[in-house]
Structure formats: C-alpha cells, structure tokens
C-alpha cells in the first residue's frame, strides 16, 4: 500500500504523519507529500516533499487532505499522473465518494472523517467506502492511530463529521466556557484554567476506563447537592441536548453544502 502520497499536509495531514511515526506504522521513506507551502517541521523530515510529477505514478495510496474548497483543484493537478490502481482515501468533509471517484478517473475511493488526535494515536476515524479494497486500505492507514468506526451508509458521513470530526472543538469550547465561568466566580486566571482543564481530563480518563457517562454523572451528583443544582441549569428541560442537537444539525448542513 506504499508509497503513500499525501495531497496536502496542513493540520490533519501533519497530525497523521506524526501519529504514523509514533506508531511506527509507516516510515518517512514510504511517504510522499505535495503541499504548496510545507511547514518547517515537514521540510525537516526525510520524506519526499513535492516530488517530481513522474514519481507520482509510484503512489499506491493517495490521501486527499486539502480543504474541501480546494479538493477539485488538487485532484485535477495529479489525476492523470497517478497509476490506474492507486487507491484514493479522502478526508475532505462533505465530498461524496462518487464525486471523488469521478475526479480521479474512476479509481477506487474510501472516505474517512478523522480527528486531529491521530497525532498522538488517540484519534477517531469514521470510514465509508463502497469498495472493500479501498475500505481495507483506509483501515490500514487509520487503525494504527485511531479508533475506527465503519459506516455502511455514506449519508451518515455527514453525521460522523458533525459528531466526531468537529467534536473536539465542542469540548475545547466547553473547557473555555468552564474557565470563563470560574473567572466570573472569582478564581484567578491560572486557577480557573488548571481546575477546568485538569477536571475535564480526569473525567475523560474515567470514561475511558469503560464507565457509562450517565452512571458516572450519577455517581458525582448527590441528591440536593451542588452538582445537582448546576445540572438543573445545564441539562434541565433538555437544555444541553437541545444545544448539541442544534450544533450537530448546523455542522451537518454545512457538510452538505461543502459537498455541493
Ligand atoms: N482539521 C481538522 O480537525 C479536520 C478534521 C477532520 C477532517 N478534516 C479534513 O481534512 C482536510 C484538511 O484540513 P486541514 O485542517 O488539515 O486543512 P489545512 O491545514 O488547510 O491543510 C491543507 C493543506 O493542503 C495544502 N494545499 C492547498 N492546495 C493544495 C493542492 N492543490 N495540492 C496539495 N496541497 C494543497 C494547503 O496549503 P496552503 O495552506 O498553502 O493552501 C495546506 O497546507 C479538510 O478537507 C478537512 O475537511 C480536518
């Protein structure tokens, strides 16, 4: 499945390269990268950066990792240079496997929606492909750095994008809001930041040990206590659920627009 050609190595492409290195999954010598403005970090690595056009036909797997708005241009630049049996794995939000296959001359396609925690091998990757070989290829790319969730219906990639691809930003926004509330309650900036961040990280670690979130919540909510008072505001009358449903719906709508 190598060499792997990355079309674009910005935030997500670079996160993947870091994760693969940490996992020992693919050596830099198995990677080729095309990116008009590579970062200093990328330049320092011993991978093939912006290789000559004639080398692109060696790529067995092509990871499409440019912004969704730029994907057609990136495809048009390389499609004619790739081997007919190169497999295309796209992480572009919203863009359908049908459109990608068409732009890449009918080659096999898989779609993946990853999270940036692939950089530390703690990513999450939703995978869809109508083609078993392409799906297996996407698994091989992401399983070393992520928990992989297979989706059987391409429509659900919009939901996976909204829940998982965009999800880390929701948690960071929550931590920012908790810090802001701590400041407003009189804590100094350092104390508010340390309390909010450490509390969230510890709670997530307990969740990782296999607890059900509702049960973990009940364990720290004494009847009539402080947590219950807060939760009546946070989740009372479906407040937080309504907010999340509305947020996810907005992300799904944008994912559909990006797919155009
Ligand atoms: N970031 C996330 O958390 C996340 C999560 C899930 C999925 N994704 C998906 O991952 C994809 C990339 O997102 P990103 O955040 O990594 O974007 P990004 O940081 O902008 O990285 C994209 C890279 O591609 C380069 N590029 C632009 N045109 C190109 C071309 N024609 N050929 C090759 N490279 C080209 C860009 O260079 P310039 O900057 O010079 O234009 C940039 O370095 C998106 O489709 C997004 O939907 C991202």
PDB file of C-alpha atoms and ligand atoms in Angstrom:
ATOM      1  CA  UNK A   1       0.000   0.000   0.000  1.00  0.00           C
ATOM      2  CA  UNK A   2       3.039   2.322  -0.006  1.00  0.00           C
ATOM      3  CA  UNK A   3       4.303   4.746  -1.093  1.00  0.00           C
ATOM      4  CA  UNK A   4       1.509   6.893   0.315  1.00  0.00           C
ATOM      5  CA  UNK A   5       1.048  10.258  -1.403  1.00  0.00           C
ATOM      6  CA  UNK A   6      -0.470  12.990   0.762  1.00  0.00           C
ATOM      7  CA  UNK A   7      -2.182  15.723  -1.208  1.00  0.00           C
ATOM      8  CA  UNK A   8      -1.961  18.489   1.398  1.00  0.00           C
ATOM      9  CA  UNK A   9      -0.174  18.291   4.740  1.00  0.00           C
ATOM     10  CA  UNK A  10      -1.694  21.043   6.854  1.00  0.00           C
ATOM     11  CA  UNK A  11      -3.160  20.421  10.281  1.00  0.00           C
ATOM     12  CA  UNK A  12      -4.642  16.997   9.574  1.00  0.00           C
ATOM     13  CA  UNK A  13      -2.002  15.699   7.163  1.00  0.00           C
ATOM     14  CA  UNK A  14       0.764  16.655   9.586  1.00  0.00           C
ATOM     15  CA  UNK A  15      -1.140  15.138  12.514  1.00  0.00           C
ATOM     16  CA  UNK A  16      -1.333  11.856  10.623  1.00  0.00           C
ATOM     17  CA  UNK A  17       2.351  11.877   9.741  1.00  0.00           C
ATOM     18  CA  UNK A  18       3.180  12.454  13.437  1.00  0.00           C
ATOM     19  CA  UNK A  19       0.847   9.628  14.505  1.00  0.00           C
ATOM     20  CA  UNK A  20       2.230   7.183  11.964  1.00  0.00           C
ATOM     21  CA  UNK A  21       5.742   7.969  13.137  1.00  0.00           C
ATOM     22  CA  UNK A  22       4.770   7.459  16.803  1.00  0.00           C
ATOM     23  CA  UNK A  23       3.071   4.164  15.894  1.00  0.00           C
ATOM     24  CA  UNK A  24       5.943   3.010  13.701  1.00  0.00           C
ATOM     25  CA  UNK A  25       3.257   2.417  11.073  1.00  0.00           C
ATOM     26  CA  UNK A  26       4.917   3.956   8.019  1.00  0.00           C
ATOM     27  CA  UNK A  27       8.490   5.144   7.681  1.00  0.00           C
ATOM     28  CA  UNK A  28       9.042   8.640   6.240  1.00  0.00           C
ATOM     29  CA  UNK A  29      10.677   6.922   3.251  1.00  0.00           C
ATOM     30  CA  UNK A  30       7.235   5.433   2.435  1.00  0.00           C
ATOM     31  CA  UNK A  31       5.616   8.883   2.288  1.00  0.00           C
ATOM     32  CA  UNK A  32       5.376  11.466  -0.480  1.00  0.00           C
ATOM     33  CA  UNK A  33       3.801  14.870   0.182  1.00  0.00           C
ATOM     34  CA  UNK A  34       2.511  17.503  -2.200  1.00  0.00           C
ATOM     35  CA  UNK A  35       1.862  20.836  -0.493  1.00  0.00           C
ATOM     36  CA  UNK A  36       2.499  24.324  -1.880  1.00  0.00           C
ATOM     37  CA  UNK A  37       3.530  25.762   1.500  1.00  0.00           C
ATOM     38  CA  UNK A  38       5.022  22.978   3.636  1.00  0.00           C
ATOM     39  CA  UNK A  39       5.727  23.743   7.301  1.00  0.00           C
ATOM     40  CA  UNK A  40       9.290  23.873   8.650  1.00  0.00           C
ATOM     41  CA  UNK A  41       8.551  20.633  10.540  1.00  0.00           C
ATOM     42  CA  UNK A  42       7.603  18.887   7.325  1.00  0.00           C
ATOM     43  CA  UNK A  43      10.669  20.186   5.490  1.00  0.00           C
ATOM     44  CA  UNK A  44      12.860  18.779   8.279  1.00  0.00           C
ATOM     45  CA  UNK A  45      11.512  15.259   7.742  1.00  0.00           C
ATOM     46  CA  UNK A  46      13.089  12.700   5.461  1.00  0.00           C
ATOM     47  CA  UNK A  47      10.038  12.200   3.273  1.00  0.00           C
ATOM     48  CA  UNK A  48       9.674  13.010  -0.417  1.00  0.00           C
ATOM     49  CA  UNK A  49       8.362  16.574  -0.394  1.00  0.00           C
ATOM     50  CA  UNK A  50       6.833  17.887  -3.624  1.00  0.00           C
ATOM     51  CA  UNK A  51       8.381  15.072  -5.682  1.00  0.00           C
ATOM     52  CA  UNK A  52       8.679  15.416  -9.463  1.00  0.00           C
ATOM     53  CA  UNK A  53       5.494  14.614 -11.380  1.00  0.00           C
ATOM     54  CA  UNK A  54       6.929  11.385 -12.822  1.00  0.00           C
ATOM     55  CA  UNK A  55       7.301   9.944  -9.276  1.00  0.00           C
ATOM     56  CA  UNK A  56       3.575  10.240  -8.530  1.00  0.00           C
ATOM     57  CA  UNK A  57       2.815   7.088 -10.542  1.00  0.00           C
ATOM     58  CA  UNK A  58       4.634   5.092  -7.796  1.00  0.00           C
ATOM     59  CA  UNK A  59       1.980   6.019  -5.205  1.00  0.00           C
ATOM     60  CA  UNK A  60      -0.206   3.059  -4.232  1.00  0.00           C
ATOM     61  CA  UNK A  61      -2.381   5.064  -1.850  1.00  0.00           C
ATOM     62  CA  UNK A  62      -3.321   8.735  -2.195  1.00  0.00           C
ATOM     63  CA  UNK A  63      -4.597  10.635   0.829  1.00  0.00           C
ATOM     64  CA  UNK A  64      -6.652  13.652  -0.201  1.00  0.00           C
ATOM     65  CA  UNK A  65      -6.116  16.055   2.723  1.00  0.00           C
ATOM     66  CA  UNK A  66      -6.742  19.547   1.365  1.00  0.00           C
ATOM     67  CA  UNK A  67      -9.571  21.837   2.444  1.00  0.00           C
ATOM     68  CA  UNK A  68     -12.899  20.754   0.896  1.00  0.00           C
ATOM     69  CA  UNK A  69     -12.999  24.004  -1.140  1.00  0.00           C
ATOM     70  CA  UNK A  70      -9.724  23.040  -2.876  1.00  0.00           C
ATOM     71  CA  UNK A  71     -10.215  19.348  -3.500  1.00  0.00           C
ATOM     72  CA  UNK A  72     -11.178  19.577  -7.185  1.00  0.00           C
ATOM     73  CA  UNK A  73      -8.090  21.595  -7.984  1.00  0.00           C
ATOM     74  CA  UNK A  74      -5.828  19.160  -6.070  1.00  0.00           C
ATOM     75  CA  UNK A  75      -7.423  16.211  -7.915  1.00  0.00           C
ATOM     76  CA  UNK A  76      -7.109  17.875 -11.325  1.00  0.00           C
ATOM     77  CA  UNK A  77      -3.405  18.535 -10.756  1.00  0.00           C
ATOM     78  CA  UNK A  78      -2.469  14.893 -10.171  1.00  0.00           C
ATOM     79  CA  UNK A  79      -5.150  12.562 -11.504  1.00  0.00           C
ATOM     80  CA  UNK A  80      -3.516  11.980 -14.895  1.00  0.00           C
ATOM     81  CA  UNK A  81      -0.150  11.324 -13.204  1.00  0.00           C
ATOM     82  CA  UNK A  82      -1.315   8.532 -10.892  1.00  0.00           C
ATOM     83  CA  UNK A  83      -1.224   4.785 -11.540  1.00  0.00           C
ATOM     84  CA  UNK A  84      -4.621   3.364 -12.573  1.00  0.00           C
ATOM     85  CA  UNK A  85      -4.702   1.118  -9.484  1.00  0.00           C
ATOM     86  CA  UNK A  86      -3.848   3.882  -6.979  1.00  0.00           C
ATOM     87  CA  UNK A  87      -6.452   3.945  -4.197  1.00  0.00           C
ATOM     88  CA  UNK A  88      -7.812   7.345  -3.165  1.00  0.00           C
ATOM     89  CA  UNK A  89      -8.576   7.915   0.533  1.00  0.00           C
ATOM     90  CA  UNK A  90     -10.276  11.260   1.113  1.00  0.00           C
ATOM     91  CA  UNK A  91     -10.696  13.100   4.408  1.00  0.00           C
ATOM     92  CA  UNK A  92     -12.380  16.106   2.766  1.00  0.00           C
ATOM     93  CA  UNK A  93     -15.530  16.908   4.744  1.00  0.00           C
ATOM     94  CA  UNK A  94     -18.763  16.509   2.824  1.00  0.00           C
ATOM     95  CA  UNK A  95     -17.342  15.462  -0.550  1.00  0.00           C
ATOM     96  CA  UNK A  96     -19.006  12.285  -1.858  1.00  0.00           C
ATOM     97  CA  UNK A  97     -17.147   9.149  -2.928  1.00  0.00           C
ATOM     98  CA  UNK A  98     -18.933   9.370  -6.278  1.00  0.00           C
ATOM     99  CA  UNK A  99     -17.571  12.877  -6.981  1.00  0.00           C
ATOM    100  CA  UNK A 100     -14.084  11.904  -5.828  1.00  0.00           C
ATOM    101  CA  UNK A 101     -14.038   8.768  -7.981  1.00  0.00           C
ATOM    102  CA  UNK A 102     -15.156  10.827 -10.971  1.00  0.00           C
ATOM    103  CA  UNK A 103     -12.449  13.453 -10.444  1.00  0.00           C
ATOM    104  CA  UNK A 104      -9.815  10.723 -10.039  1.00  0.00           C
ATOM    105  CA  UNK A 105     -10.647   8.890 -13.239  1.00  0.00           C
ATOM    106  CA  UNK A 106     -12.834   6.171 -11.709  1.00  0.00           C
ATOM    107  CA  UNK A 107     -10.223   4.922  -9.229  1.00  0.00           C
ATOM    108  CA  UNK A 108     -11.229   3.131  -6.017  1.00  0.00           C
ATOM    109  CA  UNK A 109     -12.209   5.545  -3.227  1.00  0.00           C
ATOM    110  CA  UNK A 110     -12.677   5.447   0.540  1.00  0.00           C
ATOM    111  CA  UNK A 111     -13.785   8.329   2.730  1.00  0.00           C
ATOM    112  CA  UNK A 112     -12.558   8.923   6.258  1.00  0.00           C
ATOM    113  CA  UNK A 113     -13.508  11.506   8.854  1.00  0.00           C
ATOM    114  CA  UNK A 114     -10.652  11.615  11.366  1.00  0.00           C
ATOM    115  CA  UNK A 115      -9.871  13.740  14.420  1.00  0.00           C
ATOM    116  CA  UNK A 116      -6.557  15.538  14.979  1.00  0.00           C
ATOM    117  CA  UNK A 117      -5.791  13.302  17.993  1.00  0.00           C
ATOM    118  CA  UNK A 118      -4.389  10.882  15.398  1.00  0.00           C
ATOM    119  CA  UNK A 119      -1.177  12.874  16.078  1.00  0.00           C
ATOM    120  CA  UNK A 120      -0.937  11.160  19.488  1.00  0.00           C
ATOM    121  CA  UNK A 121      -2.507   7.856  18.345  1.00  0.00           C
ATOM    122  CA  UNK A 122      -5.764   8.725  20.138  1.00  0.00           C
ATOM    123  CA  UNK A 123      -7.764   9.649  17.070  1.00  0.00           C
ATOM    124  CA  UNK A 124     -11.223   8.607  15.954  1.00  0.00           C
ATOM    125  CA  UNK A 125     -11.874   7.740  12.325  1.00  0.00           C
ATOM    126  CA  UNK A 126     -15.219   7.125  10.648  1.00  0.00           C
ATOM    127  CA  UNK A 127     -14.767   5.159   7.436  1.00  0.00           C
ATOM    128  CA  UNK A 128     -17.049   4.661   4.467  1.00  0.00           C
ATOM    129  CA  UNK A 129     -16.330   3.002   1.163  1.00  0.00           C
ATOM    130  CA  UNK A 130     -18.457   1.199  -1.387  1.00  0.00           C
ATOM    131  CA  UNK A 131     -15.322  -0.784  -2.275  1.00  0.00           C
ATOM    132  CA  UNK A 132     -13.887  -3.474   0.070  1.00  0.00           C
ATOM    133  CA  UNK A 133     -10.286  -2.997  -1.065  1.00  0.00           C
ATOM    134  CA  UNK A 134     -10.442   0.771  -0.578  1.00  0.00           C
ATOM    135  CA  UNK A 135     -12.089   0.289   2.823  1.00  0.00           C
ATOM    136  CA  UNK A 136      -9.301  -2.087   3.872  1.00  0.00           C
ATOM    137  CA  UNK A 137      -6.742   0.476   2.681  1.00  0.00           C
ATOM    138  CA  UNK A 138      -8.393   3.213   4.779  1.00  0.00           C
ATOM    139  CA  UNK A 139      -8.339   0.864   7.794  1.00  0.00           C
ATOM    140  CA  UNK A 140      -4.640   0.218   7.288  1.00  0.00           C
ATOM    141  CA  UNK A 141      -3.974   3.979   7.253  1.00  0.00           C
ATOM    142  CA  UNK A 142      -6.043   4.864  10.299  1.00  0.00           C
ATOM    143  CA  UNK A 143      -6.156   1.820  12.602  1.00  0.00           C
ATOM    144  CA  UNK A 144      -2.582   2.457  13.875  1.00  0.00           C
ATOM    145  CA  UNK A 145      -3.574   5.941  15.091  1.00  0.00           C
ATOM    146  CA  UNK A 146      -7.327   5.901  15.717  1.00  0.00           C
ATOM    147  CA  UNK A 147     -10.381   4.005  16.869  1.00  0.00           C
ATOM    148  CA  UNK A 148     -12.100   3.136  13.629  1.00  0.00           C
ATOM    149  CA  UNK A 149     -15.867   3.150  13.133  1.00  0.00           C
ATOM    150  CA  UNK A 150     -17.193   1.671   9.868  1.00  0.00           C
ATOM    151  CA  UNK A 151     -20.273   3.272   8.349  1.00  0.00           C
ATOM    152  CA  UNK A 152     -22.382   1.353   5.851  1.00  0.00           C
ATOM    153  CA  UNK A 153     -24.345   4.333   4.541  1.00  0.00           C
ATOM    154  CA  UNK A 154     -22.453   7.268   3.006  1.00  0.00           C
ATOM    155  CA  UNK A 155     -25.173   9.708   4.139  1.00  0.00           C
ATOM    156  CA  UNK A 156     -24.034   9.025   7.711  1.00  0.00           C
ATOM    157  CA  UNK A 157     -20.622  10.554   6.977  1.00  0.00           C
ATOM    158  CA  UNK A 158     -22.300  13.946   7.469  1.00  0.00           C
ATOM    159  CA  UNK A 159     -23.390  12.879  10.965  1.00  0.00           C
ATOM    160  CA  UNK A 160     -19.950  11.412  11.728  1.00  0.00           C
ATOM    161  CA  UNK A 161     -18.369  14.691  10.614  1.00  0.00           C
ATOM    162  CA  UNK A 162     -20.705  16.676  12.859  1.00  0.00           C
ATOM    163  CA  UNK A 163     -20.326  14.436  15.925  1.00  0.00           C
ATOM    164  CA  UNK A 164     -16.693  13.350  15.646  1.00  0.00           C
ATOM    165  CA  UNK A 165     -14.711  15.420  13.093  1.00  0.00           C
ATOM    166  CA  UNK A 166     -15.964  18.667  14.621  1.00  0.00           C
ATOM    167  CA  UNK A 167     -16.379  17.166  18.109  1.00  0.00           C
ATOM    168  CA  UNK A 168     -13.011  18.091  19.634  1.00  0.00           C
ATOM    169  CA  UNK A 169     -13.836  21.770  19.062  1.00  0.00           C
ATOM    170  CA  UNK A 170     -17.026  21.347  21.089  1.00  0.00           C
ATOM    171  CA  UNK A 171     -15.045  20.020  24.055  1.00  0.00           C
ATOM    172  CA  UNK A 172     -12.444  22.794  23.811  1.00  0.00           C
ATOM    173  CA  UNK A 173     -15.276  25.338  23.694  1.00  0.00           C
ATOM    174  CA  UNK A 174     -16.762  23.705  26.819  1.00  0.00           C
ATOM    175  CA  UNK A 175     -13.432  23.961  28.667  1.00  0.00           C
ATOM    176  CA  UNK A 176     -13.114  27.620  27.637  1.00  0.00           C
ATOM    177  CA  UNK A 177     -16.625  28.283  28.928  1.00  0.00           C
ATOM    178  CA  UNK A 178     -15.914  26.477  32.230  1.00  0.00           C
ATOM    179  CA  UNK A 179     -12.765  28.568  32.670  1.00  0.00           C
ATOM    180  CA  UNK A 180     -14.692  31.751  31.933  1.00  0.00           C
ATOM    181  CA  UNK A 181     -17.329  30.759  34.495  1.00  0.00           C
ATOM    182  CA  UNK A 182     -14.560  30.090  37.046  1.00  0.00           C
ATOM    183  CA  UNK A 183     -13.113  33.563  36.435  1.00  0.00           C
ATOM    184  CA  UNK A 184     -16.527  35.116  36.832  1.00  0.00           C
ATOM    185  CA  UNK A 185     -16.917  33.238  40.123  1.00  0.00           C
ATOM    186  CA  UNK A 186     -13.748  34.916  41.448  1.00  0.00           C
ATOM    187  CA  UNK A 187     -10.951  32.425  40.637  1.00  0.00           C
ATOM    188  CA  UNK A 188      -7.787  33.897  39.173  1.00  0.00           C
ATOM    189  CA  UNK A 189      -6.956  33.015  35.571  1.00  0.00           C
ATOM    190  CA  UNK A 190      -4.373  30.369  36.438  1.00  0.00           C
ATOM    191  CA  UNK A 191      -6.552  28.608  38.990  1.00  0.00           C
ATOM    192  CA  UNK A 192      -9.589  28.691  36.666  1.00  0.00           C
ATOM    193  CA  UNK A 193      -7.545  27.247  33.801  1.00  0.00           C
ATOM    194  CA  UNK A 194      -5.918  24.492  35.867  1.00  0.00           C
ATOM    195  CA  UNK A 195      -9.161  23.494  37.587  1.00  0.00           C
ATOM    196  CA  UNK A 196     -11.200  23.363  34.375  1.00  0.00           C
ATOM    197  CA  UNK A 197      -8.592  21.551  32.267  1.00  0.00           C
ATOM    198  CA  UNK A 198      -7.468  19.018  34.853  1.00  0.00           C
ATOM    199  CA  UNK A 199     -11.057  18.232  35.837  1.00  0.00           C
ATOM    200  CA  UNK A 200     -12.117  17.568  32.250  1.00  0.00           C
ATOM    201  CA  UNK A 201      -9.045  15.453  31.501  1.00  0.00           C
ATOM    202  CA  UNK A 202      -9.529  13.363  34.662  1.00  0.00           C
ATOM    203  CA  UNK A 203     -13.231  12.873  33.967  1.00  0.00           C
ATOM    204  CA  UNK A 204     -12.468  11.786  30.387  1.00  0.00           C
ATOM    205  CA  UNK A 205      -9.891   9.301  31.707  1.00  0.00           C
ATOM    206  CA  UNK A 206     -12.547   7.718  33.950  1.00  0.00           C
ATOM    207  CA  UNK A 207     -14.877   7.493  30.968  1.00  0.00           C
ATOM    208  CA  UNK A 208     -12.127   5.769  29.029  1.00  0.00           C
ATOM    209  CA  UNK A 209     -11.972   3.045  31.679  1.00  0.00           C
ATOM    210  CA  UNK A 210     -15.345   1.918  30.422  1.00  0.00           C
ATOM    211  CA  UNK A 211     -17.898   3.767  32.534  1.00  0.00           C
ATOM    212  CA  UNK A 212     -21.258   4.805  31.128  1.00  0.00           C
ATOM    213  CA  UNK A 213     -21.433   8.610  31.091  1.00  0.00           C
ATOM    214  CA  UNK A 214     -24.893   8.687  32.683  1.00  0.00           C
ATOM    215  CA  UNK A 215     -23.739   6.397  35.504  1.00  0.00           C
ATOM    216  CA  UNK A 216     -20.529   8.387  36.063  1.00  0.00           C
ATOM    217  CA  UNK A 217     -22.648  11.534  36.227  1.00  0.00           C
ATOM    218  CA  UNK A 218     -24.994   9.974  38.788  1.00  0.00           C
ATOM    219  CA  UNK A 219     -22.012   8.908  40.918  1.00  0.00           C
ATOM    220  CA  UNK A 220     -20.909  12.531  41.342  1.00  0.00           C
ATOM    221  CA  UNK A 221     -24.400  14.012  41.763  1.00  0.00           C
ATOM    222  CA  UNK A 222     -25.695  13.824  45.343  1.00  0.00           C
ATOM    223  CA  UNK A 223     -29.420  14.457  45.599  1.00  0.00           C
ATOM    224  CA  UNK A 224     -29.957  18.064  46.634  1.00  0.00           C
ATOM    225  CA  UNK A 225     -26.227  18.850  46.323  1.00  0.00           C
ATOM    226  CA  UNK A 226     -24.185  21.396  44.397  1.00  0.00           C
ATOM    227  CA  UNK A 227     -23.774  19.318  41.239  1.00  0.00           C
ATOM    228  CA  UNK A 228     -27.488  18.706  41.021  1.00  0.00           C
ATOM    229  CA  UNK A 229     -28.099  22.449  41.301  1.00  0.00           C
ATOM    230  CA  UNK A 230     -25.719  23.050  38.389  1.00  0.00           C
ATOM    231  CA  UNK A 231     -27.143  20.229  36.279  1.00  0.00           C
ATOM    232  CA  UNK A 232     -30.650  21.616  36.619  1.00  0.00           C
ATOM    233  CA  UNK A 233     -29.353  24.612  34.663  1.00  0.00           C
ATOM    234  CA  UNK A 234     -27.065  22.658  32.286  1.00  0.00           C
ATOM    235  CA  UNK A 235     -29.305  19.762  31.306  1.00  0.00           C
ATOM    236  CA  UNK A 236     -32.671  20.750  32.793  1.00  0.00           C
ATOM    237  CA  UNK A 237     -35.533  20.845  30.233  1.00  0.00           C
ATOM    238  CA  UNK A 238     -33.139  19.297  27.708  1.00  0.00           C
ATOM    239  CA  UNK A 239     -31.028  22.482  27.599  1.00  0.00           C
ATOM    240  CA  UNK A 240     -27.695  20.852  26.724  1.00  0.00           C
ATOM    241  CA  UNK A 241     -29.239  18.180  24.493  1.00  0.00           C
ATOM    242  CA  UNK A 242     -31.085  20.869  22.533  1.00  0.00           C
ATOM    243  CA  UNK A 243     -27.860  22.837  22.169  1.00  0.00           C
ATOM    244  CA  UNK A 244     -25.949  19.771  20.935  1.00  0.00           C
ATOM    245  CA  UNK A 245     -28.720  18.715  18.561  1.00  0.00           C
ATOM    246  CA  UNK A 246     -28.770  22.237  17.096  1.00  0.00           C
ATOM    247  CA  UNK A 247     -24.962  22.343  16.845  1.00  0.00           C
ATOM    248  CA  UNK A 248     -24.741  18.951  15.148  1.00  0.00           C
ATOM    249  CA  UNK A 249     -27.554  19.908  12.750  1.00  0.00           C
ATOM    250  CA  UNK A 250     -25.645  23.080  11.778  1.00  0.00           C
ATOM    251  CA  UNK A 251     -22.483  21.046  11.113  1.00  0.00           C
ATOM    252  CA  UNK A 252     -24.440  18.522   9.034  1.00  0.00           C
ATOM    253  CA  UNK A 253     -25.966  21.321   6.950  1.00  0.00           C
ATOM    254  CA  UNK A 254     -22.502  22.813   6.347  1.00  0.00           C
ATOM    255  CA  UNK A 255     -21.071  19.390   5.471  1.00  0.00           C
ATOM    256  CA  UNK A 256     -23.793  19.006   2.821  1.00  0.00           C
ATOM    257  CA  UNK A 257     -23.026  22.481   1.448  1.00  0.00           C
ATOM    258  CA  UNK A 258     -19.298  21.751   1.247  1.00  0.00           C
ATOM    259  CA  UNK A 259     -20.041  18.602  -0.712  1.00  0.00           C
ATOM    260  CA  UNK A 260     -22.005  20.804  -3.095  1.00  0.00           C
TER     261      UNK A 260
HETATM  262  N1  LIG B   1      -8.513  19.903  10.955  1.00  0.00           N
HETATM  263  C1  LIG B   1      -9.414  19.036  11.404  1.00  0.00           C
HETATM  264  O1  LIG B   1      -9.681  18.909  12.588  1.00  0.00           O
HETATM  265  C2  LIG B   1     -10.101  18.097  10.429  1.00  0.00           C
HETATM  266  C3  LIG B   1     -10.917  17.069  10.942  1.00  0.00           C
HETATM  267  C4  LIG B   1     -11.481  16.155  10.047  1.00  0.00           C
HETATM  268  C5  LIG B   1     -11.279  16.307   8.683  1.00  0.00           C
HETATM  269  N2  LIG B   1     -10.546  17.345   8.213  1.00  0.00           N
HETATM  270  C6  LIG B   1     -10.402  17.466   6.774  1.00  0.00           C
HETATM  271  O2  LIG B   1      -9.043  17.470   6.461  1.00  0.00           O
HETATM  272  C7  LIG B   1      -8.853  18.257   5.303  1.00  0.00           C
HETATM  273  C8  LIG B   1      -7.675  19.150   5.543  1.00  0.00           C
HETATM  274  O3  LIG B   1      -7.966  20.017   6.650  1.00  0.00           O
HETATM  275  P1  LIG B   1      -6.804  20.770   7.399  1.00  0.00           P
HETATM  276  O4  LIG B   1      -7.399  21.367   8.616  1.00  0.00           O
HETATM  277  O5  LIG B   1      -5.611  19.877   7.529  1.00  0.00           O
HETATM  278  O6  LIG B   1      -6.514  21.932   6.316  1.00  0.00           O
HETATM  279  P2  LIG B   1      -5.184  22.778   6.141  1.00  0.00           P
HETATM  280  O7  LIG B   1      -4.494  22.959   7.449  1.00  0.00           O
HETATM  281  O8  LIG B   1      -5.550  23.983   5.329  1.00  0.00           O
HETATM  282  O9  LIG B   1      -4.260  21.823   5.253  1.00  0.00           O
HETATM  283  C9  LIG B   1      -4.422  21.619   3.888  1.00  0.00           C
HETATM  284  C10 LIG B   1      -3.048  21.746   3.224  1.00  0.00           C
HETATM  285  O10 LIG B   1      -3.190  21.486   1.837  1.00  0.00           O
HETATM  286  C11 LIG B   1      -2.424  22.436   1.115  1.00  0.00           C
HETATM  287  N3  LIG B   1      -2.925  22.557  -0.252  1.00  0.00           N
HETATM  288  C12 LIG B   1      -3.732  23.511  -0.782  1.00  0.00           C
HETATM  289  N4  LIG B   1      -3.950  23.270  -2.109  1.00  0.00           N
HETATM  290  C13 LIG B   1      -3.264  22.151  -2.419  1.00  0.00           C
HETATM  291  C14 LIG B   1      -3.092  21.400  -3.610  1.00  0.00           C
HETATM  292  N5  LIG B   1      -3.689  21.766  -4.758  1.00  0.00           N
HETATM  293  N6  LIG B   1      -2.311  20.292  -3.576  1.00  0.00           N
HETATM  294  C15 LIG B   1      -1.714  19.915  -2.432  1.00  0.00           C
HETATM  295  N7  LIG B   1      -1.835  20.590  -1.246  1.00  0.00           N
HETATM  296  C16 LIG B   1      -2.602  21.691  -1.249  1.00  0.00           C
HETATM  297  C17 LIG B   1      -2.603  23.688   1.934  1.00  0.00           C
HETATM  298  O11 LIG B   1      -1.629  24.629   1.599  1.00  0.00           O
HETATM  299  P3  LIG B   1      -1.986  26.211   1.787  1.00  0.00           P
HETATM  300  O12 LIG B   1      -2.234  26.419   3.228  1.00  0.00           O
HETATM  301  O13 LIG B   1      -0.797  26.893   1.279  1.00  0.00           O
HETATM  302  O14 LIG B   1      -3.227  26.446   0.957  1.00  0.00           O
HETATM  303  C18 LIG B   1      -2.443  23.156   3.360  1.00  0.00           C
HETATM  304  O15 LIG B   1      -1.101  23.047   3.752  1.00  0.00           O
HETATM  305  C19 LIG B   1     -10.138  19.013   5.034  1.00  0.00           C
HETATM  306  O16 LIG B   1     -10.752  18.520   3.865  1.00  0.00           O
HETATM  307  C20 LIG B   1     -10.980  18.773   6.234  1.00  0.00           C
HETATM  308  O17 LIG B   1     -12.335  18.609   5.883  1.00  0.00           O
HETATM  309  C21 LIG B   1      -9.931  18.223   9.046  1.00  0.00           C
END
